[in-house]
Amino acid sequence: MGLHEQQGPHERYGLTRLINARGPFTPAGVSRSDERVGRAVAEALAGFFVMEELHELADRTLARATGAEAGTVVHCTSSAITLSVAAAMTGESTARIAALPDTGGLPARVVLPAGHAVDYGHPLVQDIRLAGATPVLSGTDSACTLDELEKDLAHPGTACLVLVSSRLTRGARVPLAEAVAAAHRRGVPAVIDGAAQDFRIGELLGTGADLVLVSGQKYLGGPTAGLVLGRAEAVRAVRAQGRGIGRAMKASKESIVGTLAALEARQDLDVSAWARRQEEKVARFSARAAALPGLTAHPVPDPAGLPFPRAALHVDVARAGLDARALADALSSGDPRIWVYTDRQYEGELTLELVPLTDEETEAVLRRTAEVLAEHAPGGLGDRAGQHT
Ligand SMILES: *Cc1c(COP(=O)(O)O)cnc(C)c1O
């Protein structure tokens, strides 16, 4: 292999090197695809396809792989939310599909628990509004009862219920199956955004939701794609949006072929053996991090039920000489940058997801953390006050 082939885009264009311990984070490029996916994408890019045939192959494969009645691929999960809402309003009516985002005469209220109106880089309610619909927040940020939900669902002109399964939701947990049942009692279809929940597709379909939406590029490790799974009629109505607003949200040939390869890789994966490896990796990392001065560390389970833990680091300011926020800042300003979950930094906690990290990368994270702690240790080299005593 020549020098040129060995150079990746980081070297070629002088791009910032990044260790991503923050999960399938879109500003970090989301995930790593394996070689099988990379090869499939490259092959797809080099060829022509009867796109209708490719779509139908993907639809059949998705249904078979997930146990859903039907499935289809769109550009991403964000667009899958917009297109599911559109489908709930128009069905397969050509005239209604062509009229969107004008929803005159259509049911256009979309109910969701207030705590499910998450911001994953933009507000989820904007995905709803993009179809021409009007989001209706049920309950409050801290709680939404089934009674509150049912009252909002009973309103005439309600197109669908949207629920979110994610670590980002706020407030008391809304039981998904019960919420879906409440919608169905009112004759309203239910959609679950489970973008990062590809390991839990069976469980989410088991709630009885009409549509379950997951990202092809998060833990599945495919190219950017939105997988739409669920009842055949609802999935057909999503696919039909391709003749309307869905044109701007289409799946490309390479994303479809790459998604097929990622699904095959997932089917070949022994998930429980994989989960055990993740546990070992996080346990080893936590033990070594806990040995650093000023830190305690332990594995924490995923709040939504994904089958792997993360490592939580607690920073003891008195012993470390800096707080969690300053540690996160220091990690993200080195070379390579190291990004961690900072949503609990003001409670003194940083969380690291190790799933895609190589051994070299976890070593680099430990090494850099130790360096930052050594620079700030009270009485240590970097501590001015300490030098004067
Ligand atoms: C990532 C995410 C999305 C958006 O997924 P894309 O495939 O990037 O469009 C939607 N909802 C939630 C909860 C997410 O975490």
Short mmCIF file of C-alpha atoms and ligand atoms in Angstrom, two decimals:
data_model
loop_
_atom_site.label_atom_id
_atom_site.label_comp_id
_atom_site.label_asym_id
_atom_site.label_seq_id
_atom_site.Cartn_x
_atom_site.Cartn_y
_atom_site.Cartn_z
CA MET A 1 0.00 0.00 0.00
CA GLY A 2 1.38 3.40 -0.98
CA LEU A 3 1.65 6.37 1.31
CA HIS A 4 -1.38 7.93 -0.31
CA GLU A 5 -3.71 5.06 0.61
CA GLN A 6 -2.57 5.13 4.21
CA GLN A 7 -3.39 8.78 4.63
CA GLY A 8 -6.86 9.34 5.96
CA PRO A 9 -8.83 12.57 5.69
CA HIS A 10 -7.40 13.81 9.01
CA GLU A 11 -3.86 13.80 7.67
CA ARG A 12 -4.82 14.86 4.16
CA TYR A 13 -6.81 17.91 5.21
CA GLY A 14 -5.25 18.63 8.59
CA LEU A 15 -8.47 17.91 10.48
CA THR A 16 -8.78 17.86 14.28
CA ARG A 17 -8.18 14.45 15.84
CA LEU A 18 -10.97 13.36 18.15
CA ILE A 19 -11.54 10.55 20.63
CA ASN A 20 -15.30 10.28 21.00
CA ALA A 21 -16.34 8.93 24.44
CA ARG A 22 -19.72 10.64 24.12
CA GLY A 23 -21.73 7.93 22.38
CA PRO A 24 -23.29 8.17 18.92
CA PHE A 25 -22.96 11.95 18.95
CA THR A 26 -23.81 13.63 15.64
CA PRO A 27 -21.29 16.52 16.01
CA ALA A 28 -18.57 13.85 16.39
CA GLY A 29 -19.51 11.96 13.22
CA VAL A 30 -21.81 9.56 15.15
CA SER A 31 -20.20 6.12 14.84
CA ARG A 32 -17.58 3.91 13.23
CA SER A 33 -18.60 1.57 10.46
CA ASP A 34 -16.77 -1.72 10.01
CA GLU A 35 -15.02 -2.69 6.78
CA ARG A 36 -17.97 -4.71 5.56
CA VAL A 37 -20.16 -1.60 5.62
CA GLY A 38 -17.41 0.52 4.06
CA ARG A 39 -16.98 -1.96 1.19
CA ALA A 40 -20.73 -2.16 0.57
CA VAL A 41 -21.02 1.63 0.44
CA ALA A 42 -18.08 1.91 -1.98
CA GLU A 43 -19.61 -0.75 -4.25
CA ALA A 44 -22.99 0.99 -4.20
CA LEU A 45 -21.44 4.34 -5.10
CA ALA A 46 -19.81 2.77 -8.17
CA GLY A 47 -23.00 1.34 -9.64
CA PHE A 48 -26.47 2.05 -11.03
CA PHE A 49 -29.53 0.44 -9.52
CA VAL A 50 -33.22 0.19 -10.20
CA MET A 51 -33.91 2.18 -7.06
CA GLU A 52 -37.43 0.79 -6.67
CA GLU A 53 -35.97 -2.72 -6.56
CA LEU A 54 -33.30 -1.66 -4.05
CA HIS A 55 -35.95 -0.06 -1.83
CA GLU A 56 -38.09 -3.19 -1.97
CA LEU A 57 -35.12 -5.39 -1.07
CA ALA A 58 -34.39 -3.11 1.91
CA ASP A 59 -38.03 -3.11 3.00
CA ARG A 60 -38.21 -6.94 2.94
CA THR A 61 -34.85 -7.28 4.67
CA LEU A 62 -35.77 -4.83 7.43
CA ALA A 63 -39.01 -6.64 8.15
CA ARG A 64 -37.25 -10.02 8.25
CA ALA A 65 -34.35 -8.76 10.38
CA THR A 66 -36.47 -6.96 12.97
CA GLY A 67 -39.67 -8.99 13.10
CA ALA A 68 -41.70 -5.90 12.18
CA GLU A 69 -44.62 -6.37 9.80
CA ALA A 70 -42.92 -3.92 7.40
CA GLY A 71 -40.02 -1.52 7.14
CA THR A 72 -38.48 1.11 4.93
CA VAL A 73 -35.40 3.36 4.82
CA VAL A 74 -35.43 7.16 4.70
CA HIS A 75 -32.63 9.69 5.02
CA CYS A 76 -32.30 9.77 8.83
CA THR A 77 -34.39 9.53 11.99
CA SER A 78 -35.10 13.23 12.05
CA SER A 79 -36.70 12.91 8.62
CA ALA A 80 -38.37 9.64 9.69
CA ILE A 81 -40.20 11.64 12.40
CA THR A 82 -41.35 14.25 9.87
CA LEU A 83 -42.43 11.58 7.37
CA SER A 84 -44.24 9.48 10.00
CA VAL A 85 -46.23 12.54 11.05
CA ALA A 86 -46.91 13.29 7.38
CA ALA A 87 -48.05 9.70 6.84
CA ALA A 88 -50.41 9.88 9.82
CA MET A 89 -52.03 12.96 8.29
CA THR A 90 -52.24 11.92 4.61
CA GLY A 91 -52.24 8.13 4.45
CA GLU A 92 -51.46 7.16 0.87
CA SER A 93 -53.63 9.88 -0.71
CA THR A 94 -51.70 11.36 -3.63
CA ALA A 95 -53.53 14.70 -3.42
CA ARG A 96 -52.93 15.07 0.32
CA ILE A 97 -49.27 14.09 -0.02
CA ALA A 98 -48.80 16.66 -2.77
CA ALA A 99 -50.44 19.39 -0.66
CA LEU A 100 -48.09 19.12 2.36
CA PRO A 101 -46.96 21.07 4.30
CA ASP A 102 -50.39 22.63 3.72
CA THR A 103 -52.53 20.59 6.11
CA GLY A 104 -55.87 22.34 5.45
CA GLY A 105 -58.69 19.93 6.24
CA LEU A 106 -56.38 17.24 7.66
CA PRO A 107 -55.97 16.12 11.27
CA ALA A 108 -52.77 17.97 12.18
CA ARG A 109 -52.41 17.88 15.99
CA VAL A 110 -49.50 15.74 17.16
CA VAL A 111 -49.52 14.92 20.86
CA LEU A 112 -46.34 14.15 22.80
CA PRO A 113 -45.45 14.09 26.52
CA ALA A 114 -43.77 17.42 27.36
CA GLY A 115 -40.66 15.61 28.64
CA HIS A 116 -40.36 13.83 25.27
CA ALA A 117 -39.94 17.12 23.41
CA VAL A 118 -36.18 16.54 23.46
CA ASP A 119 -33.42 18.54 21.87
CA TYR A 120 -30.91 16.28 20.14
CA GLY A 121 -29.15 19.15 18.39
CA HIS A 122 -32.39 20.82 17.39
CA PRO A 123 -35.86 20.61 18.94
CA LEU A 124 -37.71 17.40 18.02
CA VAL A 125 -40.96 19.39 17.76
CA GLN A 126 -39.48 21.04 14.68
CA ASP A 127 -39.51 17.65 12.91
CA ILE A 128 -43.26 17.61 13.60
CA ARG A 129 -43.79 21.20 12.43
CA LEU A 130 -41.81 20.51 9.26
CA ALA A 131 -44.62 18.25 8.05
CA GLY A 132 -47.10 21.10 8.59
CA ALA A 133 -48.44 19.63 11.85
CA THR A 134 -48.83 21.30 15.23
CA PRO A 135 -47.14 19.76 18.27
CA VAL A 136 -49.28 19.59 21.43
CA LEU A 137 -47.26 19.04 24.63
CA SER A 138 -49.04 16.93 27.20
CA GLY A 139 -48.41 17.24 30.95
CA THR A 140 -45.30 19.04 32.18
CA ASP A 141 -41.54 18.57 31.88
CA SER A 142 -41.49 16.67 35.16
CA ALA A 143 -44.48 14.36 34.58
CA CYS A 144 -47.15 13.38 32.08
CA THR A 145 -49.86 11.03 33.31
CA LEU A 146 -51.80 8.65 31.07
CA ASP A 147 -54.97 10.62 31.94
CA GLU A 148 -53.41 13.85 30.68
CA LEU A 149 -52.23 12.09 27.55
CA GLU A 150 -55.63 10.53 26.92
CA LYS A 151 -57.40 13.88 27.32
CA ASP A 152 -55.12 15.49 24.71
CA LEU A 153 -55.47 12.49 22.39
CA ALA A 154 -59.29 12.72 22.58
CA HIS A 155 -59.28 16.12 20.85
CA PRO A 156 -60.68 16.01 17.29
CA GLY A 157 -58.05 16.53 14.61
CA THR A 158 -55.35 14.51 16.37
CA ALA A 159 -53.07 12.88 13.78
CA CYS A 160 -50.81 10.80 16.00
CA LEU A 161 -48.98 10.36 19.29
CA VAL A 162 -45.19 10.71 19.29
CA LEU A 163 -43.14 9.07 22.05
CA VAL A 164 -39.39 9.11 22.52
CA SER A 165 -37.16 6.37 23.91
CA SER A 166 -33.86 8.03 24.72
CA ARG A 167 -31.56 9.02 27.54
CA LEU A 168 -32.55 12.60 26.68
CA THR A 169 -36.19 12.45 27.87
CA ARG A 170 -37.02 14.45 31.01
CA GLY A 171 -39.21 13.80 34.02
CA ALA A 172 -40.97 10.69 35.31
CA ARG A 173 -40.83 7.76 32.89
CA VAL A 174 -43.91 7.51 30.65
CA PRO A 175 -44.77 3.80 30.27
CA LEU A 176 -44.60 3.38 26.49
CA ALA A 177 -46.94 0.40 26.02
CA GLU A 178 -49.62 2.06 28.17
CA ALA A 179 -49.26 5.34 26.28
CA VAL A 180 -49.60 3.49 22.95
CA ALA A 181 -52.70 1.71 24.27
CA ALA A 182 -54.18 5.07 25.36
CA ALA A 183 -53.67 6.40 21.82
CA HIS A 184 -55.23 3.30 20.28
CA ARG A 185 -58.29 3.60 22.57
CA ARG A 186 -58.83 7.00 20.91
CA GLY A 187 -58.21 5.62 17.42
CA VAL A 188 -54.90 7.52 17.16
CA PRO A 189 -51.73 5.88 15.77
CA ALA A 190 -48.53 5.97 17.83
CA VAL A 191 -44.95 6.57 16.67
CA ILE A 192 -41.86 5.92 18.81
CA ASP A 193 -38.61 7.75 18.10
CA GLY A 194 -36.00 5.26 19.25
CA ALA A 195 -33.11 6.76 17.28
CA ALA A 196 -30.28 5.23 19.32
CA GLN A 197 -32.27 2.17 20.42
CA ASP A 198 -31.47 -0.29 17.61
CA PHE A 199 -30.55 -2.91 20.24
CA ARG A 200 -34.10 -2.58 21.64
CA ILE A 201 -36.17 -2.70 18.42
CA GLY A 202 -38.03 -5.85 19.52
CA GLU A 203 -38.96 -4.29 22.85
CA LEU A 204 -40.15 -1.05 21.20
CA LEU A 205 -42.22 -2.93 18.58
CA GLY A 206 -43.62 -4.93 21.49
CA THR A 207 -45.28 -1.77 22.84
CA GLY A 208 -47.76 -2.05 19.95
CA ALA A 209 -46.61 1.22 18.37
CA ASP A 210 -47.64 1.64 14.75
CA LEU A 211 -44.17 2.90 13.80
CA VAL A 212 -40.77 2.60 15.49
CA LEU A 213 -37.97 4.80 14.12
CA VAL A 214 -34.26 4.07 14.58
CA SER A 215 -31.04 5.48 13.15
CA GLY A 216 -28.97 3.30 10.85
CA GLN A 217 -25.81 5.21 11.82
CA LYS A 218 -25.91 5.10 15.61
CA TYR A 219 -25.10 1.76 17.30
CA LEU A 220 -25.94 -0.14 14.11
CA GLY A 221 -22.85 1.48 12.54
CA GLY A 222 -24.24 1.98 9.04
CA PRO A 223 -24.19 5.13 6.90
CA THR A 224 -26.72 7.84 7.80
CA ALA A 225 -30.21 6.36 7.44
CA GLY A 226 -33.56 6.33 9.20
CA LEU A 227 -35.17 2.91 9.62
CA VAL A 228 -38.96 3.02 9.75
CA LEU A 229 -40.49 -0.16 11.17
CA GLY A 230 -44.02 -1.18 11.99
CA ARG A 231 -47.47 -1.82 10.57
CA ALA A 232 -47.54 -2.38 6.81
CA GLU A 233 -50.17 0.28 6.07
CA ALA A 234 -48.34 2.93 8.11
CA VAL A 235 -44.99 2.07 6.49
CA ARG A 236 -46.56 2.27 3.00
CA ALA A 237 -47.88 5.75 3.86
CA VAL A 238 -44.33 6.79 4.90
CA ARG A 239 -42.86 5.45 1.66
CA ALA A 240 -45.53 7.25 -0.33
CA GLN A 241 -44.19 10.58 1.01
CA GLY A 242 -41.30 10.11 -1.46
CA ARG A 243 -43.60 11.69 -4.05
CA GLY A 244 -44.04 14.69 -1.73
CA ILE A 245 -41.99 16.27 1.06
CA GLY A 246 -40.05 13.02 1.38
CA ARG A 247 -38.11 13.86 -1.78
CA ALA A 248 -35.93 16.12 0.37
CA MET A 249 -35.42 13.25 2.84
CA LYS A 250 -34.65 10.33 0.56
CA ALA A 251 -32.34 7.43 1.27
CA SER A 252 -29.44 7.21 -1.18
CA LYS A 253 -28.31 4.00 -2.90
CA GLU A 254 -25.17 3.91 -0.73
CA SER A 255 -27.11 4.39 2.48
CA ILE A 256 -29.51 1.58 1.57
CA VAL A 257 -26.76 -0.87 0.59
CA GLY A 258 -24.71 0.18 3.63
CA THR A 259 -27.72 -0.33 5.89
CA LEU A 260 -28.18 -3.85 4.50
CA ALA A 261 -24.53 -4.62 5.31
CA ALA A 262 -24.90 -3.17 8.83
CA LEU A 263 -28.01 -5.30 9.42
CA GLU A 264 -26.11 -8.41 8.28
CA ALA A 265 -23.25 -7.55 10.64
CA ARG A 266 -25.72 -7.13 13.52
CA GLN A 267 -27.34 -10.48 12.73
CA ASP A 268 -23.91 -12.13 12.88
CA LEU A 269 -23.15 -10.46 16.23
CA ASP A 270 -23.49 -12.49 19.42
CA VAL A 271 -25.05 -9.63 21.40
CA SER A 272 -24.65 -11.19 24.84
CA ALA A 273 -20.96 -11.95 24.26
CA TRP A 274 -20.56 -8.41 22.93
CA ALA A 275 -22.32 -7.01 26.01
CA ARG A 276 -19.97 -9.00 28.29
CA ARG A 277 -16.97 -7.52 26.47
CA GLN A 278 -18.38 -4.01 26.99
CA GLU A 279 -18.83 -4.74 30.72
CA GLU A 280 -15.25 -5.94 31.03
CA LYS A 281 -13.93 -2.95 29.13
CA VAL A 282 -15.85 -0.49 31.35
CA ALA A 283 -14.87 -2.37 34.55
CA ARG A 284 -11.16 -2.29 33.61
CA PHE A 285 -11.34 1.38 32.67
CA SER A 286 -13.24 2.32 35.86
CA ALA A 287 -10.75 0.50 38.09
CA ARG A 288 -7.83 2.34 36.50
CA ALA A 289 -9.60 5.72 36.56
CA ALA A 290 -10.53 5.22 40.23
CA ALA A 291 -6.82 4.81 41.03
CA LEU A 292 -6.14 8.38 39.82
CA PRO A 293 -5.92 11.04 42.55
CA GLY A 294 -9.19 12.92 43.13
CA LEU A 295 -11.35 10.55 41.10
CA THR A 296 -13.79 7.82 41.92
CA ALA A 297 -15.24 5.79 39.06
CA HIS A 298 -17.82 3.09 38.53
CA PRO A 299 -19.85 1.53 35.72
CA VAL A 300 -23.42 2.83 35.26
CA PRO A 301 -26.16 1.08 33.28
CA ASP A 302 -27.84 2.83 30.33
CA PRO A 303 -31.00 4.61 31.56
CA ALA A 304 -33.07 3.47 28.55
CA GLY A 305 -31.97 -0.17 28.81
CA LEU A 306 -29.28 -0.46 26.13
CA PRO A 307 -27.20 -3.58 26.78
CA PHE A 308 -23.95 -1.96 27.95
CA PRO A 309 -22.67 0.22 30.80
CA ARG A 310 -20.78 3.50 30.69
CA ALA A 311 -18.03 4.68 33.05
CA ALA A 312 -19.02 7.47 35.46
CA LEU A 313 -16.16 9.55 36.85
CA HIS A 314 -16.75 11.56 40.03
CA VAL A 315 -14.39 14.44 40.60
CA ASP A 316 -13.57 15.33 44.22
CA VAL A 317 -12.68 19.03 43.83
CA ALA A 318 -10.71 19.25 47.10
CA ARG A 319 -8.44 16.33 46.15
CA ALA A 320 -8.32 16.92 42.39
CA GLY A 321 -7.83 20.69 42.44
CA LEU A 322 -10.38 21.14 39.65
CA ASP A 323 -14.05 20.37 39.13
CA ALA A 324 -15.72 18.06 36.62
CA ARG A 325 -16.42 20.88 34.18
CA ALA A 326 -12.78 21.98 34.18
CA LEU A 327 -11.66 18.38 33.66
CA ALA A 328 -14.06 18.01 30.69
CA ASP A 329 -12.76 21.32 29.27
CA ALA A 330 -9.15 20.20 29.65
CA LEU A 331 -9.90 16.84 27.98
CA SER A 332 -11.62 18.53 25.05
CA SER A 333 -8.83 21.04 24.48
CA GLY A 334 -5.90 18.64 24.05
CA ASP A 335 -4.69 16.87 20.92
CA PRO A 336 -6.47 14.62 20.25
CA ARG A 337 -9.60 16.21 21.68
CA ILE A 338 -11.48 13.92 24.02
CA TRP A 339 -15.26 14.35 24.21
CA VAL A 340 -17.22 12.89 27.12
CA TYR A 341 -20.83 13.22 28.32
CA THR A 342 -21.06 16.46 30.30
CA ASP A 343 -24.79 16.54 31.13
CA ARG A 344 -24.03 15.85 34.82
CA GLN A 345 -20.81 17.88 35.08
CA TYR A 346 -22.36 20.34 37.55
CA GLU A 347 -23.11 17.41 39.83
CA GLY A 348 -19.41 16.54 39.68
CA GLU A 349 -19.84 13.65 37.23
CA LEU A 350 -18.50 12.96 33.74
CA THR A 351 -19.68 9.90 31.84
CA LEU A 352 -17.68 8.05 29.21
CA GLU A 353 -19.00 5.66 26.61
CA LEU A 354 -16.27 3.27 25.52
CA VAL A 355 -18.15 1.19 22.93
CA PRO A 356 -16.33 2.40 19.78
CA LEU A 357 -12.96 3.14 21.43
CA THR A 358 -9.85 1.14 20.56
CA ASP A 359 -7.45 0.03 23.32
CA GLU A 360 -5.06 2.78 22.25
CA GLU A 361 -7.83 5.34 22.63
CA THR A 362 -8.87 4.20 26.12
CA GLU A 363 -5.18 4.32 27.10
CA ALA A 364 -4.94 7.85 25.68
CA VAL A 365 -8.00 8.92 27.69
CA LEU A 366 -6.50 7.54 30.93
CA ARG A 367 -3.11 9.08 30.18
CA ARG A 368 -4.55 12.52 29.42
CA THR A 369 -6.83 12.40 32.48
CA ALA A 370 -3.83 11.53 34.69
CA GLU A 371 -1.84 14.42 33.16
CA VAL A 372 -4.61 16.96 33.78
CA LEU A 373 -5.02 15.75 37.37
CA ALA A 374 -1.26 15.95 37.96
CA GLU A 375 -1.23 19.54 36.65
CA HIS A 376 -3.98 20.57 39.06
CA ALA A 377 -3.27 18.47 42.15
CA PRO A 378 -3.25 20.72 45.25
CA GLY A 379 0.38 21.06 46.31
CA GLY A 380 1.44 19.63 42.95
CA LEU A 381 3.58 21.19 40.21
CA GLY A 382 0.77 23.07 38.54
CA ASP A 383 -0.63 24.51 41.76
CA ARG A 384 0.66 28.03 42.49
CA ALA A 385 -0.86 28.27 45.97
CA GLY A 386 0.88 25.00 46.81
CA GLN A 387 4.26 26.36 45.64
CA HIS A 388 4.07 29.23 48.15
CA THR A 389 3.40 27.12 51.21
C1 LIG B 1 -30.04 11.13 17.20
C2 LIG B 1 -31.48 11.31 17.52
C3 LIG B 1 -32.40 11.67 16.54
C4 LIG B 1 -32.00 12.04 15.14
O1 LIG B 1 -31.45 10.96 14.48
P1 LIG B 1 -30.77 11.23 13.05
O2 LIG B 1 -30.72 9.86 12.44
O3 LIG B 1 -29.45 11.84 13.32
O4 LIG B 1 -31.66 12.16 12.30
C5 LIG B 1 -33.73 11.74 16.88
N1 LIG B 1 -34.14 11.49 18.12
C6 LIG B 1 -33.29 11.17 19.11
C7 LIG B 1 -33.82 10.87 20.46
C8 LIG B 1 -31.92 11.06 18.84
O5 LIG B 1 -31.07 10.71 19.82
#
